[in-house]
Amino acid sequence: MRLKLYISPCPNDTFMFHALVHNLVDCEGLEFDVEYHDIEELNSRAMAAEADVSKISCAVLPALMKSYALLDSGAALGRGNGPLLVKRKGFEGELKRVAVPGEYTTANALVSGLFPLIDERPSVLFSEIAEAVERGDYDGGVLIHEGRFVYERRNLELVADLGVEWERLTDLPLPLGGIVVRRELGEELKASVERVLRRSIEYAFANPMASREYVKAHARELEDEVIDKHIALFVNEFSLSLGEQGRRAIAYLTGYEV
């Protein structure tokens, strides 16, 4: 059976899905037609129920649950992995207009909850936020993916690590993203996709360099050091299974029990 799979081009996704996409593990007869989109595009397309299997932001889950079910595997969830709120060096004004990587992203939900006085949060493609803040287009910006590792090379400085603020408030790991499957495909197929994805992640852990060419073909930052940091931060034991703690974290963020 062929399934339409949407993921992001970021190293954590391509690292986890490499073996699945390239049929390096038992895929139980499933084949995947892959499309790569930034996280806000993934959220929007999921709300339109386009894909059979898709990466999404955890914050958008309540709007999707009639159409999709969250998988136990494939999450970007953990500690010390939060988006970074930054500003241009020397900017002394109040942060009023802050660029976020999408209306439906977990990053936007965090800014809204942790910094309620920031009431203007225009959506900007995640890879363009750092440069836009540096130019002075916005008072600040929220960096995700590879951008959080290289912002110090720019004329930017940290205002707050939103993950640290989240953990201080909740004492829970931060749920950034997850993988969902279309409900109409049925429980049996959902379980099959979940098994295949877990095998793919286990393969990635056992063969960490096998996916490097594939990862680099899609990554925004090509330096091995940045890629390694990205994968180490966002792919962990929660990626194999949410577990009780991961489920509590998602419930706290979304108000929805998974």
PDB file of C-alpha atoms in Angstrom:
ATOM      1  CA  MET A   1       0.000   0.000   0.000  1.00  0.00           C
ATOM      2  CA  ARG A   2       1.282   3.468  -0.872  1.00  0.00           C
ATOM      3  CA  LEU A   3       0.926   6.252   1.660  1.00  0.00           C
ATOM      4  CA  LYS A   4       1.444   9.977   1.243  1.00  0.00           C
ATOM      5  CA  LEU A   5       4.041  11.054   3.824  1.00  0.00           C
ATOM      6  CA  TYR A   6       4.781  14.691   4.681  1.00  0.00           C
ATOM      7  CA  ILE A   7       7.788  15.528   6.859  1.00  0.00           C
ATOM      8  CA  SER A   8      10.069  18.505   7.356  1.00  0.00           C
ATOM      9  CA  PRO A   9      13.469  18.746   5.657  1.00  0.00           C
ATOM     10  CA  CYS A  10      15.157  19.207   9.047  1.00  0.00           C
ATOM     11  CA  PRO A  11      17.805  16.761  10.275  1.00  0.00           C
ATOM     12  CA  ASN A  12      15.712  15.209  13.045  1.00  0.00           C
ATOM     13  CA  ASP A  13      12.997  14.136  10.587  1.00  0.00           C
ATOM     14  CA  THR A  14      15.297  12.951   7.803  1.00  0.00           C
ATOM     15  CA  PHE A  15      17.456  11.110  10.357  1.00  0.00           C
ATOM     16  CA  MET A  16      14.435   9.259  11.805  1.00  0.00           C
ATOM     17  CA  PHE A  17      12.714   8.542   8.483  1.00  0.00           C
ATOM     18  CA  HIS A  18      15.784   7.633   6.417  1.00  0.00           C
ATOM     19  CA  ALA A  19      15.481   3.857   6.833  1.00  0.00           C
ATOM     20  CA  LEU A  20      11.711   3.921   6.294  1.00  0.00           C
ATOM     21  CA  VAL A  21      11.932   6.028   3.138  1.00  0.00           C
ATOM     22  CA  HIS A  22      14.744   3.910   1.709  1.00  0.00           C
ATOM     23  CA  ASN A  23      13.188   0.562   2.686  1.00  0.00           C
ATOM     24  CA  LEU A  24      16.124  -0.400   4.922  1.00  0.00           C
ATOM     25  CA  VAL A  25      13.833  -1.959   7.527  1.00  0.00           C
ATOM     26  CA  ASP A  26      10.779  -4.196   7.338  1.00  0.00           C
ATOM     27  CA  CYS A  27       8.101  -1.814   6.046  1.00  0.00           C
ATOM     28  CA  GLU A  28       5.349  -4.441   6.193  1.00  0.00           C
ATOM     29  CA  GLY A  29       4.434  -3.883   2.556  1.00  0.00           C
ATOM     30  CA  LEU A  30       4.038  -0.118   2.963  1.00  0.00           C
ATOM     31  CA  GLU A  31       5.575   2.332   0.497  1.00  0.00           C
ATOM     32  CA  PHE A  32       5.816   6.059   1.084  1.00  0.00           C
ATOM     33  CA  ASP A  33       5.580   8.987  -1.324  1.00  0.00           C
ATOM     34  CA  VAL A  34       7.427  11.729   0.536  1.00  0.00           C
ATOM     35  CA  GLU A  35       6.989  15.486   0.408  1.00  0.00           C
ATOM     36  CA  TYR A  36       9.073  17.941   2.428  1.00  0.00           C
ATOM     37  CA  HIS A  37       7.557  21.121   3.879  1.00  0.00           C
ATOM     38  CA  ASP A  38       8.415  23.603   6.607  1.00  0.00           C
ATOM     39  CA  ILE A  39       6.526  23.087   9.851  1.00  0.00           C
ATOM     40  CA  GLU A  40       3.814  25.691   9.319  1.00  0.00           C
ATOM     41  CA  GLU A  41       3.115  24.306   5.851  1.00  0.00           C
ATOM     42  CA  LEU A  42       2.887  20.837   7.399  1.00  0.00           C
ATOM     43  CA  ASN A  43       0.394  22.124   9.972  1.00  0.00           C
ATOM     44  CA  SER A  44      -1.719  23.834   7.326  1.00  0.00           C
ATOM     45  CA  ARG A  45      -1.738  20.789   5.064  1.00  0.00           C
ATOM     46  CA  ALA A  46      -2.666  18.551   7.980  1.00  0.00           C
ATOM     47  CA  MET A  47      -5.589  20.822   8.769  1.00  0.00           C
ATOM     48  CA  ALA A  48      -6.669  20.262   5.178  1.00  0.00           C
ATOM     49  CA  ALA A  49      -6.188  16.491   5.722  1.00  0.00           C
ATOM     50  CA  GLU A  50      -3.890  16.134   2.712  1.00  0.00           C
ATOM     51  CA  ALA A  51      -1.388  13.525   3.887  1.00  0.00           C
ATOM     52  CA  ASP A  52      -1.858   9.987   5.142  1.00  0.00           C
ATOM     53  CA  VAL A  53       1.074  10.401   7.552  1.00  0.00           C
ATOM     54  CA  SER A  54       2.446  13.780   8.589  1.00  0.00           C
ATOM     55  CA  LYS A  55       4.750  15.616  10.940  1.00  0.00           C
ATOM     56  CA  ILE A  56       2.874  18.321  12.857  1.00  0.00           C
ATOM     57  CA  SER A  57       3.373  20.744  15.734  1.00  0.00           C
ATOM     58  CA  CYS A  58       2.022  19.401  19.014  1.00  0.00           C
ATOM     59  CA  ALA A  59       0.223  22.698  19.602  1.00  0.00           C
ATOM     60  CA  VAL A  60      -2.068  22.102  16.612  1.00  0.00           C
ATOM     61  CA  LEU A  61      -3.173  18.630  17.741  1.00  0.00           C
ATOM     62  CA  PRO A  62      -6.603  19.680  19.098  1.00  0.00           C
ATOM     63  CA  ALA A  63      -7.544  21.002  15.662  1.00  0.00           C
ATOM     64  CA  LEU A  64      -6.528  17.746  13.973  1.00  0.00           C
ATOM     65  CA  MET A  65      -7.803  15.007  16.204  1.00  0.00           C
ATOM     66  CA  LYS A  66     -11.012  14.354  14.258  1.00  0.00           C
ATOM     67  CA  SER A  67      -8.943  13.514  11.198  1.00  0.00           C
ATOM     68  CA  TYR A  68      -5.667  12.216  12.614  1.00  0.00           C
ATOM     69  CA  ALA A  69      -4.334  10.054  15.433  1.00  0.00           C
ATOM     70  CA  LEU A  70      -0.979  10.746  17.090  1.00  0.00           C
ATOM     71  CA  LEU A  71       1.656   8.023  16.880  1.00  0.00           C
ATOM     72  CA  ASP A  72       3.614   6.913  19.926  1.00  0.00           C
ATOM     73  CA  SER A  73       6.856   7.114  17.916  1.00  0.00           C
ATOM     74  CA  GLY A  74       8.475   9.955  16.010  1.00  0.00           C
ATOM     75  CA  ALA A  75       8.030  12.837  18.452  1.00  0.00           C
ATOM     76  CA  ALA A  76      10.342  15.813  18.852  1.00  0.00           C
ATOM     77  CA  LEU A  77      10.014  16.043  22.612  1.00  0.00           C
ATOM     78  CA  GLY A  78      12.542  16.456  25.380  1.00  0.00           C
ATOM     79  CA  ARG A  79      14.422  18.730  27.715  1.00  0.00           C
ATOM     80  CA  GLY A  80      16.739  21.558  26.732  1.00  0.00           C
ATOM     81  CA  ASN A  81      15.256  21.622  23.228  1.00  0.00           C
ATOM     82  CA  GLY A  82      13.133  24.757  23.302  1.00  0.00           C
ATOM     83  CA  PRO A  83      12.813  27.466  20.654  1.00  0.00           C
ATOM     84  CA  LEU A  84      14.901  30.551  21.337  1.00  0.00           C
ATOM     85  CA  LEU A  85      13.513  34.077  21.580  1.00  0.00           C
ATOM     86  CA  VAL A  86      16.184  36.445  20.261  1.00  0.00           C
ATOM     87  CA  LYS A  87      16.597  40.136  19.478  1.00  0.00           C
ATOM     88  CA  ARG A  88      19.113  42.243  17.590  1.00  0.00           C
ATOM     89  CA  LYS A  89      22.154  43.149  19.671  1.00  0.00           C
ATOM     90  CA  GLY A  90      21.781  46.604  21.119  1.00  0.00           C
ATOM     91  CA  PHE A  91      17.989  46.693  20.774  1.00  0.00           C
ATOM     92  CA  GLU A  92      16.725  48.183  24.031  1.00  0.00           C
ATOM     93  CA  GLY A  93      13.053  48.674  23.268  1.00  0.00           C
ATOM     94  CA  GLU A  94      10.154  46.569  24.438  1.00  0.00           C
ATOM     95  CA  LEU A  95       9.516  43.447  22.397  1.00  0.00           C
ATOM     96  CA  LYS A  96       6.170  44.121  20.771  1.00  0.00           C
ATOM     97  CA  ARG A  97       6.481  42.632  17.288  1.00  0.00           C
ATOM     98  CA  VAL A  98       8.097  39.203  17.266  1.00  0.00           C
ATOM     99  CA  ALA A  99       8.404  36.931  14.235  1.00  0.00           C
ATOM    100  CA  VAL A 100       7.314  33.327  14.811  1.00  0.00           C
ATOM    101  CA  PRO A 101       7.689  30.304  12.514  1.00  0.00           C
ATOM    102  CA  GLY A 102       3.925  29.943  12.051  1.00  0.00           C
ATOM    103  CA  GLU A 103       0.587  30.594  13.677  1.00  0.00           C
ATOM    104  CA  TYR A 104      -0.012  26.929  14.490  1.00  0.00           C
ATOM    105  CA  THR A 105       3.468  26.083  15.747  1.00  0.00           C
ATOM    106  CA  THR A 106       4.362  25.107  19.281  1.00  0.00           C
ATOM    107  CA  ALA A 107       6.844  27.986  19.218  1.00  0.00           C
ATOM    108  CA  ASN A 108       4.002  30.466  18.749  1.00  0.00           C
ATOM    109  CA  ALA A 109       1.959  28.816  21.497  1.00  0.00           C
ATOM    110  CA  LEU A 110       4.912  29.125  23.869  1.00  0.00           C
ATOM    111  CA  VAL A 111       5.444  32.818  23.125  1.00  0.00           C
ATOM    112  CA  SER A 112       1.730  33.470  23.570  1.00  0.00           C
ATOM    113  CA  GLY A 113       1.613  31.687  26.908  1.00  0.00           C
ATOM    114  CA  LEU A 114       4.944  32.785  28.364  1.00  0.00           C
ATOM    115  CA  PHE A 115       5.064  36.362  27.014  1.00  0.00           C
ATOM    116  CA  PRO A 116       1.430  37.508  26.753  1.00  0.00           C
ATOM    117  CA  LEU A 117       2.440  41.162  26.284  1.00  0.00           C
ATOM    118  CA  ILE A 118       3.892  40.304  22.880  1.00  0.00           C
ATOM    119  CA  ASP A 119       0.669  40.698  20.953  1.00  0.00           C
ATOM    120  CA  GLU A 120       2.038  40.999  17.401  1.00  0.00           C
ATOM    121  CA  ARG A 121       3.429  37.675  16.205  1.00  0.00           C
ATOM    122  CA  PRO A 122       3.653  37.682  12.389  1.00  0.00           C
ATOM    123  CA  SER A 123       4.416  34.343  10.750  1.00  0.00           C
ATOM    124  CA  VAL A 124       7.735  34.139   8.895  1.00  0.00           C
ATOM    125  CA  LEU A 125       9.423  31.135   7.280  1.00  0.00           C
ATOM    126  CA  PHE A 126      11.612  29.668  10.028  1.00  0.00           C
ATOM    127  CA  SER A 127      14.802  29.884   7.962  1.00  0.00           C
ATOM    128  CA  GLU A 128      14.307  33.633   7.333  1.00  0.00           C
ATOM    129  CA  ILE A 129      13.593  34.798  10.886  1.00  0.00           C
ATOM    130  CA  ALA A 130      17.170  35.360  12.084  1.00  0.00           C
ATOM    131  CA  GLU A 131      18.074  37.526   9.090  1.00  0.00           C
ATOM    132  CA  ALA A 132      14.831  39.497   9.353  1.00  0.00           C
ATOM    133  CA  VAL A 133      15.423  40.289  13.039  1.00  0.00           C
ATOM    134  CA  GLU A 134      19.024  41.220  12.300  1.00  0.00           C
ATOM    135  CA  ARG A 135      17.789  43.675   9.640  1.00  0.00           C
ATOM    136  CA  GLY A 136      15.428  45.257  12.137  1.00  0.00           C
ATOM    137  CA  ASP A 137      12.225  44.102  10.442  1.00  0.00           C
ATOM    138  CA  TYR A 138      10.981  42.842  13.813  1.00  0.00           C
ATOM    139  CA  ASP A 139      11.747  43.559  17.462  1.00  0.00           C
ATOM    140  CA  GLY A 140      12.585  39.913  18.003  1.00  0.00           C
ATOM    141  CA  GLY A 141      12.108  36.436  16.604  1.00  0.00           C
ATOM    142  CA  VAL A 142      11.693  32.841  17.655  1.00  0.00           C
ATOM    143  CA  LEU A 143      14.300  30.450  16.256  1.00  0.00           C
ATOM    144  CA  ILE A 144      13.710  26.739  15.733  1.00  0.00           C
ATOM    145  CA  HIS A 145      15.515  23.883  13.995  1.00  0.00           C
ATOM    146  CA  GLU A 146      19.102  24.607  12.925  1.00  0.00           C
ATOM    147  CA  GLY A 147      18.704  28.339  13.490  1.00  0.00           C
ATOM    148  CA  ARG A 148      18.873  27.949  17.240  1.00  0.00           C
ATOM    149  CA  PHE A 149      22.433  26.586  16.928  1.00  0.00           C
ATOM    150  CA  VAL A 150      23.953  29.336  14.778  1.00  0.00           C
ATOM    151  CA  TYR A 151      22.252  32.573  15.853  1.00  0.00           C
ATOM    152  CA  GLU A 152      25.343  33.688  17.808  1.00  0.00           C
ATOM    153  CA  ARG A 153      27.176  34.036  14.495  1.00  0.00           C
ATOM    154  CA  ARG A 154      24.788  36.875  13.680  1.00  0.00           C
ATOM    155  CA  ASN A 155      24.186  40.233  15.321  1.00  0.00           C
ATOM    156  CA  LEU A 156      21.651  38.615  17.653  1.00  0.00           C
ATOM    157  CA  GLU A 157      21.383  37.884  21.348  1.00  0.00           C
ATOM    158  CA  LEU A 158      19.244  35.597  23.457  1.00  0.00           C
ATOM    159  CA  VAL A 159      16.220  36.976  25.268  1.00  0.00           C
ATOM    160  CA  ALA A 160      14.825  33.685  26.575  1.00  0.00           C
ATOM    161  CA  ASP A 161      15.093  29.967  26.012  1.00  0.00           C
ATOM    162  CA  LEU A 162      11.419  29.031  25.781  1.00  0.00           C
ATOM    163  CA  GLY A 163      12.200  25.435  26.679  1.00  0.00           C
ATOM    164  CA  VAL A 164      13.846  26.483  29.926  1.00  0.00           C
ATOM    165  CA  GLU A 165      10.855  28.677  30.742  1.00  0.00           C
ATOM    166  CA  TRP A 166       8.468  25.823  29.950  1.00  0.00           C
ATOM    167  CA  GLU A 167      10.375  23.366  32.151  1.00  0.00           C
ATOM    168  CA  ARG A 168      10.522  25.886  34.993  1.00  0.00           C
ATOM    169  CA  LEU A 169       6.758  26.288  34.780  1.00  0.00           C
ATOM    170  CA  THR A 170       5.749  22.652  34.257  1.00  0.00           C
ATOM    171  CA  ASP A 171       8.681  20.411  35.258  1.00  0.00           C
ATOM    172  CA  LEU A 172       7.849  18.471  32.080  1.00  0.00           C
ATOM    173  CA  PRO A 173       9.734  17.853  28.842  1.00  0.00           C
ATOM    174  CA  LEU A 174       8.712  20.155  26.007  1.00  0.00           C
ATOM    175  CA  PRO A 175       6.539  18.581  23.266  1.00  0.00           C
ATOM    176  CA  LEU A 176       7.426  20.309  20.009  1.00  0.00           C
ATOM    177  CA  GLY A 177       6.202  17.995  17.281  1.00  0.00           C
ATOM    178  CA  GLY A 178       4.787  14.580  16.540  1.00  0.00           C
ATOM    179  CA  ILE A 179       3.700  12.244  13.763  1.00  0.00           C
ATOM    180  CA  VAL A 180       0.040  11.704  12.949  1.00  0.00           C
ATOM    181  CA  VAL A 181      -1.802   9.154  10.798  1.00  0.00           C
ATOM    182  CA  ARG A 182      -5.146   9.636   9.109  1.00  0.00           C
ATOM    183  CA  ARG A 183      -7.836   7.989  11.258  1.00  0.00           C
ATOM    184  CA  GLU A 184      -9.849   6.705   8.312  1.00  0.00           C
ATOM    185  CA  LEU A 185      -6.994   4.343   7.454  1.00  0.00           C
ATOM    186  CA  GLY A 186      -7.938   2.284  10.508  1.00  0.00           C
ATOM    187  CA  GLU A 187      -6.243   1.001  13.639  1.00  0.00           C
ATOM    188  CA  GLU A 188      -4.483  -1.904  11.926  1.00  0.00           C
ATOM    189  CA  LEU A 189      -2.692   0.336   9.437  1.00  0.00           C
ATOM    190  CA  LYS A 190      -1.929   2.903  12.135  1.00  0.00           C
ATOM    191  CA  ALA A 191      -0.260   0.175  14.184  1.00  0.00           C
ATOM    192  CA  SER A 192       1.724  -0.942  11.148  1.00  0.00           C
ATOM    193  CA  VAL A 193       2.979   2.595  10.437  1.00  0.00           C
ATOM    194  CA  GLU A 194       3.938   2.954  14.088  1.00  0.00           C
ATOM    195  CA  ARG A 195       5.952  -0.284  14.057  1.00  0.00           C
ATOM    196  CA  VAL A 196       7.712   0.650  10.825  1.00  0.00           C
ATOM    197  CA  LEU A 197       8.591   4.125  12.086  1.00  0.00           C
ATOM    198  CA  ARG A 198       9.950   2.747  15.356  1.00  0.00           C
ATOM    199  CA  ARG A 199      12.125   0.294  13.391  1.00  0.00           C
ATOM    200  CA  SER A 200      13.382   3.206  11.286  1.00  0.00           C
ATOM    201  CA  ILE A 201      14.329   5.203  14.380  1.00  0.00           C
ATOM    202  CA  GLU A 202      16.015   2.185  15.959  1.00  0.00           C
ATOM    203  CA  TYR A 203      17.982   1.733  12.726  1.00  0.00           C
ATOM    204  CA  ALA A 204      19.017   5.391  12.874  1.00  0.00           C
ATOM    205  CA  PHE A 205      20.292   5.014  16.428  1.00  0.00           C
ATOM    206  CA  ALA A 206      22.209   1.858  15.495  1.00  0.00           C
ATOM    207  CA  ASN A 207      23.618   3.381  12.275  1.00  0.00           C
ATOM    208  CA  PRO A 208      23.913   7.115  12.992  1.00  0.00           C
ATOM    209  CA  MET A 209      25.975   7.991   9.921  1.00  0.00           C
ATOM    210  CA  ALA A 210      24.007   5.939   7.404  1.00  0.00           C
ATOM    211  CA  SER A 211      21.570   8.785   6.769  1.00  0.00           C
ATOM    212  CA  ARG A 212      24.143  11.596   6.501  1.00  0.00           C
ATOM    213  CA  GLU A 213      23.946  12.034   2.717  1.00  0.00           C
ATOM    214  CA  TYR A 214      20.131  12.045   2.867  1.00  0.00           C
ATOM    215  CA  VAL A 215      20.106  14.469   5.793  1.00  0.00           C
ATOM    216  CA  LYS A 216      22.511  16.858   4.067  1.00  0.00           C
ATOM    217  CA  ALA A 217      20.462  16.775   0.881  1.00  0.00           C
ATOM    218  CA  HIS A 218      17.643  18.507   2.765  1.00  0.00           C
ATOM    219  CA  ALA A 219      19.303  20.415   5.626  1.00  0.00           C
ATOM    220  CA  ARG A 220      19.536  24.212   5.775  1.00  0.00           C
ATOM    221  CA  GLU A 221      22.867  24.101   7.631  1.00  0.00           C
ATOM    222  CA  LEU A 222      25.304  21.577   6.153  1.00  0.00           C
ATOM    223  CA  GLU A 223      28.050  21.559   8.794  1.00  0.00           C
ATOM    224  CA  ASP A 224      28.370  18.141  10.422  1.00  0.00           C
ATOM    225  CA  GLU A 225      28.678  19.734  13.862  1.00  0.00           C
ATOM    226  CA  VAL A 226      25.359  21.583  13.479  1.00  0.00           C
ATOM    227  CA  ILE A 227      23.622  18.486  12.105  1.00  0.00           C
ATOM    228  CA  ASP A 228      24.954  16.341  14.958  1.00  0.00           C
ATOM    229  CA  LYS A 229      23.792  18.848  17.578  1.00  0.00           C
ATOM    230  CA  HIS A 230      20.382  19.076  15.952  1.00  0.00           C
ATOM    231  CA  ILE A 231      19.858  15.313  15.896  1.00  0.00           C
ATOM    232  CA  ALA A 232      21.208  14.817  19.421  1.00  0.00           C
ATOM    233  CA  LEU A 233      18.829  17.444  20.787  1.00  0.00           C
ATOM    234  CA  PHE A 234      15.624  16.438  19.033  1.00  0.00           C
ATOM    235  CA  VAL A 235      15.918  12.658  18.606  1.00  0.00           C
ATOM    236  CA  ASN A 236      15.920  10.776  21.909  1.00  0.00           C
ATOM    237  CA  GLU A 237      14.088   8.144  23.940  1.00  0.00           C
ATOM    238  CA  PHE A 238      10.822  10.067  23.523  1.00  0.00           C
ATOM    239  CA  SER A 239      11.197   9.644  19.759  1.00  0.00           C
ATOM    240  CA  LEU A 240      10.928   5.885  20.218  1.00  0.00           C
ATOM    241  CA  SER A 241       7.967   6.179  22.579  1.00  0.00           C
ATOM    242  CA  LEU A 242       6.182   9.102  24.202  1.00  0.00           C
ATOM    243  CA  GLY A 243       5.782   7.203  27.436  1.00  0.00           C
ATOM    244  CA  GLU A 244       3.702   8.423  30.343  1.00  0.00           C
ATOM    245  CA  GLN A 245       5.776  11.573  30.842  1.00  0.00           C
ATOM    246  CA  GLY A 246       5.574  12.548  27.179  1.00  0.00           C
ATOM    247  CA  ARG A 247       1.828  12.076  27.156  1.00  0.00           C
ATOM    248  CA  ARG A 248       1.454  14.249  30.243  1.00  0.00           C
ATOM    249  CA  ALA A 249       3.525  16.958  28.572  1.00  0.00           C
ATOM    250  CA  ILE A 250       1.314  16.941  25.473  1.00  0.00           C
ATOM    251  CA  ALA A 251      -1.819  17.016  27.619  1.00  0.00           C
ATOM    252  CA  TYR A 252      -0.473  20.025  29.536  1.00  0.00           C
ATOM    253  CA  LEU A 253       0.338  21.904  26.325  1.00  0.00           C
ATOM    254  CA  THR A 254      -2.833  21.091  24.415  1.00  0.00           C
ATOM    255  CA  GLY A 255      -5.458  20.164  27.012  1.00  0.00           C
ATOM    256  CA  TYR A 256      -5.955  16.983  24.990  1.00  0.00           C
ATOM    257  CA  GLU A 257      -5.273  13.496  26.376  1.00  0.00           C
ATOM    258  CA  VAL A 258      -3.349  11.270  23.952  1.00  0.00           C
TER     259      VAL A 258
END
